[in-house]
Structures are given as C-alpha cells and as structure tokens.
XYZ file of C-alpha atoms in Angstrom:
701
model
C -0.128 -0.078 -0.003
C 2.764 2.378 0.821
C 4.213 1.731 -2.757
C 0.898 2.633 -4.312
C 0.695 5.869 -2.246
C 4.182 6.830 -3.500
C 2.722 6.569 -6.863
C -0.097 8.657 -6.335
C -2.427 5.692 -6.608
C -5.738 5.409 -4.912
C -5.713 2.770 -1.983
C -7.789 -0.339 -2.771
C -11.109 -0.361 -1.725
C -11.770 -0.997 1.921
C -8.152 -0.061 2.765
C -6.550 3.005 4.099
C -3.299 4.235 5.646
C -3.865 4.663 9.384
C -0.502 6.344 9.765
C -1.975 9.346 7.962
C -4.899 9.953 10.161
C -4.675 12.175 13.237
C -5.992 11.290 16.568
C -9.210 13.195 16.271
C -11.274 13.643 19.465
C -14.772 15.262 19.930
C -14.775 18.692 21.285
C -17.649 17.609 23.708
C -19.298 14.392 24.462
C -22.991 15.061 24.714
C -25.995 12.820 24.649
C -28.116 13.963 21.538
C -31.762 14.743 22.247
C -34.183 14.515 19.208
C -37.256 16.774 19.579
C -40.536 14.870 20.065
C -43.623 15.682 18.108
C -46.096 17.947 19.971
C -48.567 15.243 20.550
C -46.006 12.776 22.060
C -44.876 12.650 25.781
C -41.384 13.865 26.467
C -38.918 11.415 28.247
C -36.116 12.480 30.362
C -32.752 12.157 28.670
C -29.487 12.035 30.800
C -26.749 14.415 29.912
C -26.764 17.871 28.396
C -28.969 18.543 25.375
C -27.277 18.613 22.018
C -28.142 21.379 19.779
C -26.778 22.058 16.277
C -26.604 25.695 14.917
C -24.993 27.146 11.860
C -21.566 28.623 12.646
C -22.891 31.839 11.345
C -26.051 31.843 13.671
C -28.676 32.190 14.763
C -27.683 31.073 18.215
C -29.860 29.734 21.076
C -29.638 31.455 24.448
C -26.362 30.927 26.156
C -24.597 29.915 23.037
C -21.938 32.153 21.392
C -20.209 31.977 17.943
C -16.725 30.636 18.022
C -13.751 31.834 15.958
C -13.758 32.574 13.060
C -17.597 32.757 12.886
C -18.051 36.045 14.914
C -21.368 37.361 14.318
C -23.119 40.701 15.161
C -25.260 40.822 18.167
C -28.235 41.799 16.050
C -28.156 38.484 14.185
C -28.313 36.367 17.313
C -32.023 35.549 17.996
C -32.322 33.565 21.164
C -34.390 30.425 21.335
C -34.319 29.774 17.765
C -32.877 26.235 17.048
C -31.589 24.600 13.967
C -31.064 20.942 13.499
C -28.805 21.072 10.467
C -25.235 22.317 10.008
C -24.659 24.637 7.115
C -21.435 26.269 5.731
C -19.373 23.905 7.793
C -15.656 24.571 7.795
C -13.720 21.236 7.083
C -10.885 20.448 9.469
C -8.012 18.662 7.588
C -7.413 15.545 9.454
C -4.418 14.246 7.354
C -0.720 14.703 8.263
C 1.452 15.608 5.271
C 3.423 12.469 4.430
C 7.172 12.282 5.317
C 9.625 12.933 2.643
C 9.835 9.338 1.545
C 6.178 9.392 0.538
C 6.172 12.911 -0.726
C 4.484 11.884 -3.860
C 1.358 11.215 -1.798
C 0.944 14.778 -0.526
C -2.624 15.578 0.510
C -4.472 18.618 -0.871
C -1.386 19.867 -2.707
C 0.052 21.606 0.463
C 2.982 23.821 -0.793
C 4.044 25.305 2.511
C 4.317 29.005 3.474
C 3.860 31.423 0.442
C 1.940 34.409 -0.589
C -0.928 32.150 -1.288
C -0.546 29.818 1.661
C -3.878 28.717 3.042
C -4.767 28.271 6.698
C -5.872 25.002 8.115
C -9.055 26.627 8.998
C -10.507 28.138 5.878
C -13.446 30.591 5.943
C -15.690 31.174 2.920
C -16.017 34.888 1.675
C -19.323 36.324 0.875
C -18.589 36.286 -2.820
C -18.371 32.492 -2.822
C -14.491 32.434 -3.140
C -12.125 32.042 -0.361
C -9.375 34.559 0.295
C -5.930 33.312 0.412
C -4.435 32.417 3.723
C -7.799 31.618 5.009
C -8.594 35.255 5.626
C -11.706 37.175 4.531
C -13.183 40.422 5.367
C -14.599 39.137 8.594
C -11.886 37.060 10.001
C -8.296 36.633 10.997
C -5.977 33.718 10.638
C -5.998 31.817 13.975
C -2.233 31.373 14.086
C -1.959 35.258 14.443
C -4.558 35.746 16.985
C -4.894 32.983 19.392
C -2.091 30.618 18.297
C -2.094 27.039 17.809
C 0.048 24.195 19.113
C 2.190 22.001 17.021
C -0.400 19.284 16.946
C -2.720 21.844 15.414
C -5.105 22.008 18.407
C -5.834 25.370 19.821
C -4.508 26.429 23.093
C -6.453 28.266 25.698
C -6.367 31.967 25.244
C -4.779 32.537 28.780
C -1.852 30.227 27.758
C 1.454 32.109 27.303
C 4.569 31.565 25.423
C 7.910 33.058 25.369
C 8.993 36.035 22.928
C 9.200 34.875 19.394
C 6.675 32.138 19.689
C 4.276 34.203 17.516
C 1.272 33.895 20.008
C -0.876 36.726 21.001
C -2.694 36.727 24.291
C -6.228 37.889 23.653
C -8.011 37.788 26.971
C -6.259 38.270 30.167
C -7.138 39.423 33.734
C -4.567 42.230 33.447
C -5.880 43.905 30.439
C -9.681 44.886 30.120
C -9.986 45.519 26.446
C -13.696 46.174 26.683
C -13.218 49.027 29.235
C -10.363 50.369 27.204
C -12.527 50.512 24.027
C -15.599 51.812 25.818
C -13.535 54.697 27.166
C -12.178 55.572 23.660
C -15.541 55.430 22.107
C -16.857 58.170 24.489
C -15.264 60.702 22.269
C -16.538 59.283 19.028
C -20.171 59.753 17.693
C -20.686 56.255 16.487
C -24.358 56.839 16.286
C -23.776 58.279 12.868
C -22.429 54.934 11.637
C -25.613 53.465 10.295
C -25.702 50.314 8.034
C -25.156 52.382 5.054
C -21.835 54.008 6.222
C -20.605 50.639 7.424
C -21.250 49.200 3.868
C -20.152 52.501 1.950
C -18.007 54.988 3.834
C -16.686 58.456 3.287
C -13.615 60.286 4.231
C -15.162 61.093 7.693
C -15.930 57.470 8.514
C -12.547 56.345 7.122
C -10.779 58.755 9.302
C -12.776 57.966 12.310
C -12.230 54.232 12.121
C -8.462 54.686 11.712
C -8.461 57.037 14.776
C -10.293 54.402 16.929
C -8.049 51.676 15.801
C -4.753 53.337 16.437
C -5.876 54.832 19.813
C -7.103 51.251 20.734
C -3.893 49.548 19.444
C -1.815 51.967 21.609
C -3.776 51.609 24.797
C -3.516 47.823 24.432
C 0.221 48.205 23.832
C 0.715 50.354 26.825
C -1.357 47.939 29.019
C 0.754 45.045 28.066
C 3.897 46.841 28.305
C 4.879 44.931 31.513
C 4.015 41.615 29.995
C 6.319 42.070 26.995
C 9.226 42.423 29.302
C 8.464 39.077 30.807
C 8.536 37.259 27.434
C 5.182 37.565 25.994
C 5.141 38.346 22.365
C 2.435 40.876 21.412
C 0.742 41.934 18.356
C -1.880 44.674 19.618
C -2.581 45.592 15.904
C -4.092 42.202 15.270
C -5.776 42.106 18.639
C -7.263 45.528 18.206
C -8.312 44.964 14.642
C -9.960 41.576 15.469
C -12.015 43.113 18.335
C -13.175 46.014 16.151
C -14.115 43.669 13.303
C -16.099 41.541 15.738
C -17.969 44.556 17.086
C -18.745 45.904 13.489
C -16.676 49.024 14.008
C -15.451 49.375 10.493
C -16.528 50.968 7.084
C -16.593 50.052 3.407
C -17.468 46.432 4.271
C -18.764 45.627 0.909
C -16.161 44.530 -1.562
C -15.914 46.555 -4.592
C -13.916 47.156 -7.889
C -12.292 50.565 -8.248
C -11.953 53.410 -5.781
C -12.818 53.023 -2.198
C -15.077 55.702 -0.662
C -12.961 57.890 1.808
C -9.593 56.406 0.921
C -7.318 58.889 -1.032
C -4.582 57.974 -3.456
C -1.219 58.571 -1.511
C -2.699 57.635 1.999
C -0.292 55.558 3.938
C -0.847 52.618 6.499
C 1.423 51.194 9.083
C -0.606 48.057 9.550
C -2.422 45.578 7.471
C -5.490 45.627 9.679
C -5.970 49.294 8.942
C -6.597 48.444 5.307
C -8.928 45.786 6.283
C -11.101 48.063 8.525
C -11.687 50.708 5.890
C -12.266 48.391 2.944
C -8.884 48.872 0.947
C -7.749 45.347 1.034
C -9.551 42.763 2.960
C -6.961 39.936 3.550
C -4.753 40.745 6.537
C -1.959 38.780 5.192
C -2.588 37.611 1.589
C -1.433 39.710 -1.281
C -4.312 39.222 -3.685
C -7.943 40.273 -2.790
C -10.732 39.202 -5.046
C -14.461 38.873 -5.194
C -16.805 36.975 -7.395
C -18.894 38.526 -10.459
C -21.854 36.781 -11.975
C -21.163 35.678 -15.636
C -24.238 34.120 -17.335
C -25.188 31.612 -14.769
C -21.833 31.112 -12.996
C -19.580 33.160 -10.884
C -16.000 33.830 -11.525
C -13.344 35.593 -9.630
C -11.866 38.909 -10.369
C -9.003 40.783 -8.626
C -9.837 43.986 -6.779
C -6.491 44.778 -5.023
C -2.894 43.607 -4.585
C -0.123 44.407 -2.082
C 3.342 44.396 -3.444
C 5.715 44.416 -0.419
C 8.835 42.546 -1.498
C 8.035 39.103 -0.586
C 8.192 37.829 -4.221
C 10.043 38.600 -7.274
C 8.228 41.706 -8.289
C 9.720 44.564 -10.271
C 8.880 47.748 -8.513
C 11.345 50.228 -9.874
C 9.159 51.977 -12.399
C 6.550 54.435 -10.615
C 3.759 53.727 -13.209
C 4.468 50.005 -14.135
C 4.436 47.083 -11.691
C 5.530 43.464 -12.640
C 3.779 41.448 -10.039
C 4.394 37.839 -9.276
C 1.549 35.464 -8.706
C 1.045 33.583 -5.423
C 2.128 30.153 -4.183
C 4.712 27.761 -5.402
C 7.634 28.976 -3.101
C 10.191 26.814 -1.460
C 8.573 24.452 0.899
C 10.923 24.248 3.880
C 9.110 21.149 5.278
C 9.133 18.971 2.260
C 12.415 20.552 0.734
C 10.852 21.069 -2.637
C 9.464 23.690 -4.889
C 6.420 23.629 -6.889
C 4.950 25.518 -9.848
C 2.389 28.162 -9.161
C -1.184 27.106 -9.954
C -3.813 28.897 -11.715
C -6.262 29.021 -8.697
C -7.716 31.508 -6.274
C -5.814 34.742 -6.488
C -3.811 33.832 -9.542
C -7.105 32.816 -11.192
C -8.632 36.084 -10.291
C -5.672 38.067 -11.808
C -5.984 36.113 -15.000
C -9.568 36.705 -15.274
C -9.032 40.375 -14.685
C -6.676 40.429 -17.651
C -9.546 39.569 -19.980
C -12.182 41.617 -18.227
C -9.807 44.741 -17.964
C -11.268 45.844 -14.504
C -9.403 48.383 -12.470
C -7.221 46.985 -9.514
C -6.168 48.941 -6.417
C -2.364 48.697 -6.006
C -0.800 49.175 -2.408
C 2.980 49.154 -2.372
C 4.674 48.029 0.883
C 8.009 50.038 1.539
C 10.570 49.579 4.168
C 10.106 51.582 7.232
C 13.248 53.599 7.867
C 12.802 53.958 11.391
C 11.976 50.290 11.913
C 13.694 48.349 9.166
C 11.784 45.104 9.985
C 8.522 46.755 9.210
C 6.633 47.982 6.290
C 4.718 51.274 5.268
C 1.877 50.541 2.882
C 1.134 53.287 0.308
C -1.924 53.214 -1.703
C -0.778 54.043 -5.185
C -4.151 54.149 -6.936
C -5.842 52.315 -9.779
C -3.994 50.020 -12.381
C -4.923 47.661 -15.076
C -3.299 44.410 -16.125
C -1.892 44.862 -19.642
C -0.508 41.386 -20.013
C 0.399 38.192 -18.215
C 2.765 35.317 -18.849
C 4.569 32.315 -17.171
C 8.362 32.278 -16.470
C 10.903 30.327 -14.463
C 11.541 31.927 -11.013
C 14.804 31.853 -9.101
C 13.683 28.804 -7.347
C 13.323 27.096 -10.814
C 9.544 26.709 -10.514
C 7.013 28.281 -13.050
C 5.715 31.628 -11.753
C 2.890 33.670 -13.108
C 3.761 37.366 -14.001
C 1.348 40.180 -14.426
C 2.130 43.614 -16.010
C 0.107 46.179 -14.288
C -0.001 49.802 -15.612
C -1.019 52.828 -13.612
C -4.058 54.927 -14.861
C -3.256 58.294 -15.866
C -4.658 61.475 -14.079
C -4.191 60.294 -10.607
C -2.352 62.148 -7.647
C 1.231 61.264 -7.161
C 1.891 58.614 -4.586
C 4.713 56.211 -5.066
C 6.440 58.416 -7.530
C 6.657 61.065 -4.661
C 8.371 58.683 -2.424
C 11.009 57.765 -4.994
C 11.644 61.449 -5.681
C 12.171 62.270 -2.100
C 14.545 59.412 -1.661
C 16.555 60.822 -4.685
C 16.816 63.955 -2.895
C 18.118 62.324 0.297
C 20.627 60.275 -1.744
C 21.622 63.420 -3.746
C 20.730 61.690 -6.916
C 18.417 64.492 -7.861
C 18.694 68.053 -6.626
C 15.529 69.765 -4.885
C 14.182 72.455 -6.945
C 13.831 75.904 -5.341
C 16.208 75.169 -2.302
C 17.148 78.629 -0.759
C 19.128 77.108 2.390
C 19.978 73.511 2.819
C 19.892 74.061 6.568
C 18.118 77.167 8.020
C 18.959 75.698 11.490
C 22.851 76.293 10.883
C 23.414 72.966 12.612
C 21.186 73.605 15.695
C 19.218 70.418 14.844
C 20.593 67.122 14.378
C 18.668 66.738 11.186
C 18.993 69.612 8.675
C 15.813 71.639 7.725
C 15.819 72.923 4.269
C 14.250 76.309 3.079
C 12.437 75.956 -0.181
C 10.440 78.197 -2.468
C 9.312 76.832 -5.727
C 6.310 79.080 -6.019
C 7.658 82.736 -6.352
C 10.914 84.823 -6.180
C 10.738 85.555 -2.321
C 14.078 84.562 -0.820
C 12.972 83.694 2.636
C 11.053 84.599 5.691
C 11.658 87.590 8.043
C 14.904 87.191 9.879
C 15.024 85.315 13.136
C 17.581 83.489 15.158
C 17.204 79.851 15.290
C 16.637 78.254 18.649
C 15.907 74.548 19.210
C 14.421 74.717 22.860
C 12.282 76.962 25.101
C 14.095 79.882 26.575
C 12.833 80.833 30.315
C 14.163 84.304 31.416
C 13.707 83.226 35.082
C 13.000 79.940 36.816
C 9.312 79.074 37.546
C 8.630 78.828 41.239
C 6.242 75.980 42.185
C 4.064 75.490 45.195
C 4.619 71.671 44.958
C 8.182 70.340 45.453
C 9.461 68.666 42.489
C 10.110 64.830 42.823
C 12.721 63.305 40.401
C 12.975 59.745 39.551
C 15.964 57.597 40.542
C 15.771 55.107 37.546
C 19.448 55.201 36.566
C 18.980 52.752 33.802
C 15.924 54.451 32.372
C 12.418 54.383 33.207
C 10.689 50.875 32.599
C 6.936 50.170 32.418
C 5.533 48.612 35.624
C 8.150 50.261 37.916
C 5.739 51.383 40.705
C 8.774 53.068 42.469
C 9.261 55.533 39.485
C 8.202 58.936 40.490
C 7.557 59.898 36.812
C 5.266 56.852 36.162
C 3.364 57.642 39.373
C 2.695 61.330 38.141
C 1.382 59.747 34.684
C -1.092 57.702 36.447
C 0.863 54.574 36.606
C 2.015 54.255 32.926
C 4.552 55.593 30.779
C 3.017 58.101 28.316
C 4.903 56.524 25.378
C 5.110 53.173 23.675
C 8.450 51.298 23.372
C 9.096 52.990 20.009
C 8.319 56.482 21.191
C 4.604 56.799 20.076
C 2.613 58.944 22.398
C -0.386 56.837 23.693
C -2.982 59.401 23.545
C -3.568 63.181 24.351
C -3.599 64.109 28.161
C -4.427 67.206 29.851
C -0.938 67.431 31.167
C 1.957 64.858 30.514
C 5.010 64.478 32.729
C 8.456 63.818 31.178
C 11.700 63.204 33.099
C 13.523 66.302 33.819
C 17.121 67.514 34.456
C 16.981 66.480 37.982
C 15.876 62.815 37.227
C 18.710 60.207 37.231
C 17.592 58.556 34.150
C 19.836 58.811 30.985
C 18.964 61.023 27.995
C 17.785 57.812 26.154
C 15.090 57.083 28.585
C 11.768 56.468 26.804
C 10.197 59.122 28.925
C 12.275 61.874 27.235
C 10.925 61.618 23.728
C 10.397 65.321 23.129
C 13.838 66.132 24.348
C 15.770 64.324 21.642
C 15.253 67.076 18.901
C 13.911 66.423 15.379
C 13.419 62.776 14.171
C 12.134 63.542 10.771
C 13.520 65.579 7.818
C 11.474 68.807 7.885
C 11.258 71.437 5.126
C 10.068 74.892 5.449
C 8.411 75.780 2.163
C 6.474 78.735 0.503
C 2.736 77.940 0.185
C 0.605 79.623 -2.500
C -1.770 81.440 -0.279
C -0.754 81.158 3.442
C 2.969 82.332 3.473
C 5.456 79.969 4.802
C 4.572 76.440 5.903
C 6.199 73.257 7.266
C 6.140 69.684 5.980
C 8.148 66.600 6.113
C 10.186 64.534 3.667
C 9.437 61.497 5.845
C 6.290 59.559 6.485
C 5.129 60.367 10.123
C 3.267 57.837 12.070
C 0.142 58.649 14.195
C 1.340 59.557 17.580
C 4.792 60.250 16.558
C 6.784 63.319 17.981
C 7.070 66.107 15.585
C 8.749 68.962 17.297
C 8.345 71.454 20.207
C 7.377 75.054 20.137
C 10.624 77.004 20.814
C 11.005 80.560 21.615
C 11.082 83.019 24.571
C 8.803 82.717 27.286
C 7.015 86.078 27.783
C 4.403 87.692 30.354
C 1.012 86.374 29.360
C -0.151 90.032 29.946
C 1.730 91.252 26.967
C -0.274 89.210 24.547
C -2.909 91.766 24.345
C -0.440 94.496 23.537
C 1.317 92.541 20.804
C -2.104 91.635 19.277
C -2.998 95.422 19.209
C 0.183 95.946 17.149
C -0.570 93.080 14.812
C 2.580 91.384 16.287
C 0.891 88.174 17.383
C 1.733 85.891 14.276
C 4.424 84.222 16.213
C 2.718 83.915 19.658
C 1.698 80.709 21.149
C -0.768 81.087 23.963
C -1.092 77.736 25.811
C -4.359 79.033 27.698
C -6.250 78.667 24.269
C -8.627 75.727 24.041
C -8.893 73.570 20.824
C -12.082 74.126 18.997
C -12.465 70.446 18.547
C -10.309 68.281 20.863
C -8.584 65.342 19.487
C -10.696 62.271 20.103
C -9.185 59.916 22.628
C -8.845 59.161 26.282
C -8.806 62.775 27.384
C -12.042 64.601 27.422
C -10.912 67.871 29.088
C -8.957 70.934 27.777
C -5.262 70.998 28.308
C -4.389 71.550 32.082
C -1.465 73.804 32.684
C 0.065 74.595 36.104
C 0.540 78.181 35.238
C -0.100 80.456 32.148
C 2.372 80.025 29.337
C 2.967 82.452 26.369
C 5.746 81.956 23.918
C 6.995 84.441 21.363
C 8.879 82.948 18.527
C 9.210 86.244 16.540
C 12.981 86.916 17.151
C 14.077 83.516 18.142
C 12.320 80.128 17.584
C 12.450 76.900 15.687
C 10.409 75.281 12.787
C 7.109 75.140 14.809
C 6.724 78.875 14.238
C 6.019 77.980 10.549
C 3.116 75.675 11.231
C -0.195 77.004 9.856
C -3.771 76.792 11.283
C -6.117 74.326 9.795
C -9.756 73.300 10.847
C -8.920 69.794 10.051
C -5.239 69.481 11.379
C -3.061 66.409 11.372
C -0.955 67.562 14.383
C -2.109 68.265 17.928
C -0.067 70.024 20.839
C 0.374 68.667 24.190
C 1.670 70.419 27.464
C 4.714 68.584 28.826
C 5.903 69.153 32.346
C 9.487 68.543 33.218
C 11.034 68.874 36.786
C 14.371 70.344 37.491
C 16.283 71.250 40.761
C 14.605 74.649 40.980
C 10.963 73.643 40.134
C 9.150 73.094 36.846
C 9.552 73.891 33.284
C 6.530 73.641 31.044
C 7.039 72.825 27.346
C 4.678 72.497 24.340
C 5.222 69.241 22.177
C 3.615 68.460 18.808
C 2.455 65.038 17.805
C 0.797 63.570 14.713
C -2.925 62.855 15.038
C -2.864 60.399 12.019
C -0.483 58.961 9.673
C 1.020 61.811 7.421
C 2.414 60.958 4.070
C 5.590 62.581 2.770
C 5.255 66.244 1.649
C 1.960 66.762 3.354
C 1.776 70.226 5.107
C 1.888 70.017 8.916
C -0.935 71.968 10.541
C -2.593 72.303 13.875
C -5.615 73.947 15.306
C -4.748 77.394 16.813
C -7.545 77.131 19.230
C -9.989 79.526 20.788
C -9.138 82.284 23.187
C -11.041 82.838 26.491
C -11.721 86.341 25.457
C -13.023 87.670 22.025
C -10.415 88.415 19.585
C -10.417 89.604 16.068
C -10.926 86.913 13.731
C -8.548 86.126 10.715
C -9.590 84.719 7.322
C -8.858 80.990 7.179
C -7.542 79.366 3.986
C -6.894 75.924 5.187
C -9.096 74.456 2.314
C -10.506 71.795 4.703
C -13.919 70.515 3.865
C -14.759 71.407 7.575
C -13.091 74.928 7.406
C -14.857 77.454 9.552
C -13.864 80.238 7.418
C -11.832 81.958 10.260
C -9.348 81.416 13.008
C -8.047 83.370 15.891
C-alpha cells in the first residue's frame, strides 16, 4: 500500500493508511436529544441537550459563536434552534506524508507562501475564499490565538515566550472592553448606520483609523509590562479582531475601483488598517478578489494587490508594476518547490486580464525608522496589460502580471521615489534657498524651499531649538525626580515619573505617545535616568527631515520629507517665554503671528482618552518672532493633522512647562503639517482661514 501511495495511486477499496490519520477527538461528548412531536410525551434524557446551530447563527440562548464565525449581536436571535449544520468548515485531519512518501501529498500543500492557506478556511461572501484563510470578517487563527504544533487550539490564557508568535487575547490584566468603551466616548458612532458601514466616506474612514490606532496604542501600553516578561504581542491584530467583531469598520462591501474615503497617497502602518476601511480585505494575503456573475456562473476577479517585496516583483518603475503570482515558493518542510497554480488569487488576476477591470495597488515600502516593518502606500488604480509564465529563481514556474497605472491620478509612490533621490543626492531639490536654516542647531537639517515665487525667505529670526525661560518658575509643589538610573521602565511602581502619569509611561517602546492628556510628565534635568530614557521623547530633537516651504496663499509652511506615524513626535514650540499680560499689547500691534498662547482651548479636541482641555500649572505664552524653531512656521487648519500637548519637566529649581507636537494620524511625505490654533478665552479679532478643509470654519483666531 505504501508503494501505491508513493505512486499517487488510490488505495484499494476498503483499505486506508492509518498512519496518515490524526487522533481526532470530539470537542464535547454530549447525549443527543431529538425533539418529540407535539402530541407525544417527553422522556427525560441524561446529559446535556445536544443542539446544532449554523456557525454563522442564529444561536440559542447561552450559545456564542466561535472563531472565526464571529457574528453581530443583532443576528443572534435567542431560542431559535436549527437541527442542521450549514457552511461547515472542514478540518483537515491528514498529516503531510514524510519525505519518503512525498508523492502522496494531500491537498497539494505547498508550504508557506503568498498564497498559503490556513488549515482553517473561511468562505467569503462572494463565494470564493481569500488566500491564507482570511476574508473581510476574520483573521488567521495562528496570528490571533495561536495553535500548538499538533494543530489543536491552546487556551487563550496560555502564554509562550517571546518569538513564539502567540498573542494573548483575553487576560485578567488587560480589560479591552473597558479600554475601548472609554475611547468610544469621544466618538459619535451613532452616525455609523448600516449604509456608512457598507459604503463609507472620508469622515468615516478617518474615524475608524483613529479608533483603531488609539485602541492599539492603549493595548500596547497596558501590556508593556508583560512584554518584558517574554510575551510576544501583536496589539494591531488584537485591536483589529475586536473592532471587526464589534462591527466598528467601514466600506465592508467589496468593490472594484475606488474605495470611498480612501485617497490615493494615503499610508498605512498596519495591514489591519486596510482591512477595517475596505481597501484590502485579507490581513496577510497579497491578492484580494471577489466573485462576479457571468451568465449563470460566478468567476473571481482581482480587486486589489499588495506588493511588499516578498516575491520577485519588479517595482522600480513608478507607473508600471511587474507582479508575481502567489504560491509555489520553497517548501521548507518537504524540501521542494512547486509550480504556481492557476487558482484562487492567480485565477482572479488572470480573469482580470481579460475583463480589464481596475485593480487597487498598495506598495509596501521599508520603514526607515523600523527596518523590520513596512509602510503601505496606496498608489491608486492600475489595469493588467498582459500576463505570462516564467521560471523563477527557485526554478519553478511563476505567473507574472504587468500592471500599468491609470493616468490622471495624484502622485503617490512616485513622490516617495523622488524624496529618496533628494536624500541620496541623486536629484537636486528644486527651489532650495538654504539647505539647513537651523545652521546645525538640529541633528537633522531643515531645508528652506521656495518653488512658488521669487521671495528669498521669511523675515529674519535666530534659530533656537528649545524653550528659553528668562527666570525659573517657582512651584508650590516640590519637584520629585525619578531615580531610574538605567531608564524608566513600564510597571516600575517606584518610579516617580510613572506615578505622576497615572501609573503608565506616556509613550510606547518605539516613542509613540499613547494618547492626548490634559498634562503629561516627562523626566527632567533632576531625574537620574539617561537621555535615552523612553520618557524623554520630546527632548531628543527632530526625528524626521522637515522642510520650510512657501505656500501659494498662506505664507510659509512646514512639511516633512519622511512619513510620520500617528502619535509620533514632530517638534516642540521653541522661543522666548513672555509675560502672558503682554499678549494683548502684541495683538493690538498686529505682532501676534508668532505667539503661542497655551491657555487657548482647541475648538474640536482630538478624540481619545482625554475629554478635558489641556491643563497647565501656570499660564504660558511663547514668542517666536525673534528666536524660535520650525514650529513657528506651522499654519492653522480646521482639520489639522498635528496636535499640541503640554509637557511638564521637573528640575532642581521647580518646573519647566513645554509644548510638544504629535501627529494625529499617519502623515505621508510632503503633506503640510498643521494644527488648530484654538479658541481664546476672550473675544479677539478673527482672521480669514484658507486651510481648504471641507470642515473649514472660514476663520481662526
């Protein structure tokens, strides 16, 4: 029989290879109960009743859906029973044969690849299954709960060491429901009716992305201590799975072409972000597709692809992409390679060649601040011009697809390539007046550029990288410094700075601020921790390559050559601390263009965990007219992408209050950096606003 199997023959009738069958045990042993007709008496039956319900519901009272068949609460109607199982998910009960019998491989398992499918496969609404077992409603179980080597699911509370790839979903230490409920208090989700969940807009997309990133950061902060003890975390997958389960998403309906509310050039730091807004449904697979009715049958067509360097794609041309099909990669387990097959995503791409439909292209680029991670750039709509098969580097046949970008779209990937050429001095930046207006005061040069008119620069000022206090500020409270000589670490209850921040460090391990607070405490000059302490993020100077540039209608502005992640530090507001009583005098002389008044309240506070206005221990006014830094060039916007945060630092003589700026959302390269100038306590003259936002109020103070 082994010989027959090695020749891919079917075993003789009545025989089978027992070595290839797993030891499958029932999840529960229950005594089945069959309903009796209404006119027949009922007989007691020992044991618990056996109830069969479809995986997608409805569910009887006390029964909840299991992963990956999460269902909305509205679809669960109690006390409605079903005695049939529909849409069952098959569990593969066969082992892959050892190398000596590789010819008898079951189900064509080719090992990990772009097209690798999970052992647990979920069927998409279109009738086709997304690759890797992902669809718009679910995540791969290996990435969420983790599985043991035998394939059986471990309990969610079970932990493994760092590098195991497991993510702990529910634990007594982290109450994700409470975290999410607190975040949602500052969002109006009542506007998210069924239509906006199916078809979104710019507002709904921005709202969902804000909720996801705040939720992800809060989970990361809460689990910081556990990571130090060897728990591998993926708060992005965890946050995304919970939001998907609760229906907090938009553009849930798959579509060909543009996605409402998602603009060409938008960037994403997590695959789950693209899932939640409907840009690309699979959280792992590179090809997303849907079914279209053709006559009486349904055929797959590709709707989006992600090219992130995992395959032999040719990505050098900004308008042409040579994309490799999925599957057929080297199989580490069986030590062999296989030709790619014309199925699933590959079949959908081939169908799109003949149909000529538009395909969304997302390019994954290396994150310079974290080389092990990717930044995903939505590069717009493409069409497949041709396809062919060629031998790959591994020697197997690979499908190739030539996609050409449709004309008339905003720049996206081409802009990234141009900025990279500036950095590498391959191409000169047009309109440069000064390569570094800071004269070395910052560790990263800030260029001064005008490619609009002939103006040679802004009014003269002296560059100052920090805040200048004319005299120390006396404090009623005595300053308490931390004694963390090796740096402040999460979970250290003895750290004075952590205590002042309500028991948590305000930054994640990679320097991202968790959320906006009424007041944030950073380590000061009297603290014993080093300058590399993660609670000194705003003290390390610029971390992105900024550019002061001439705008068309707002004077000078500020933008970045680098992408900026939501929550990342941008800069501080530097200048001279002045007497707040002089602000009125300066305004009367129209000399208030470079005045920062920390007593102003934002017109629309940034949604998040803080529901109160910034709370400062004393009035702070900063003049950047004569001395200042890049922050003096940031313009106002009614839909800003940056927010300001008061930061308090202790020193030997008392306190120093500083103003730090952080990104509200992901900011692509060359996008202008703006913040809301806020509303003063007293009535002031209004200035005409030209921010161009769809939410523009027409004025600012």
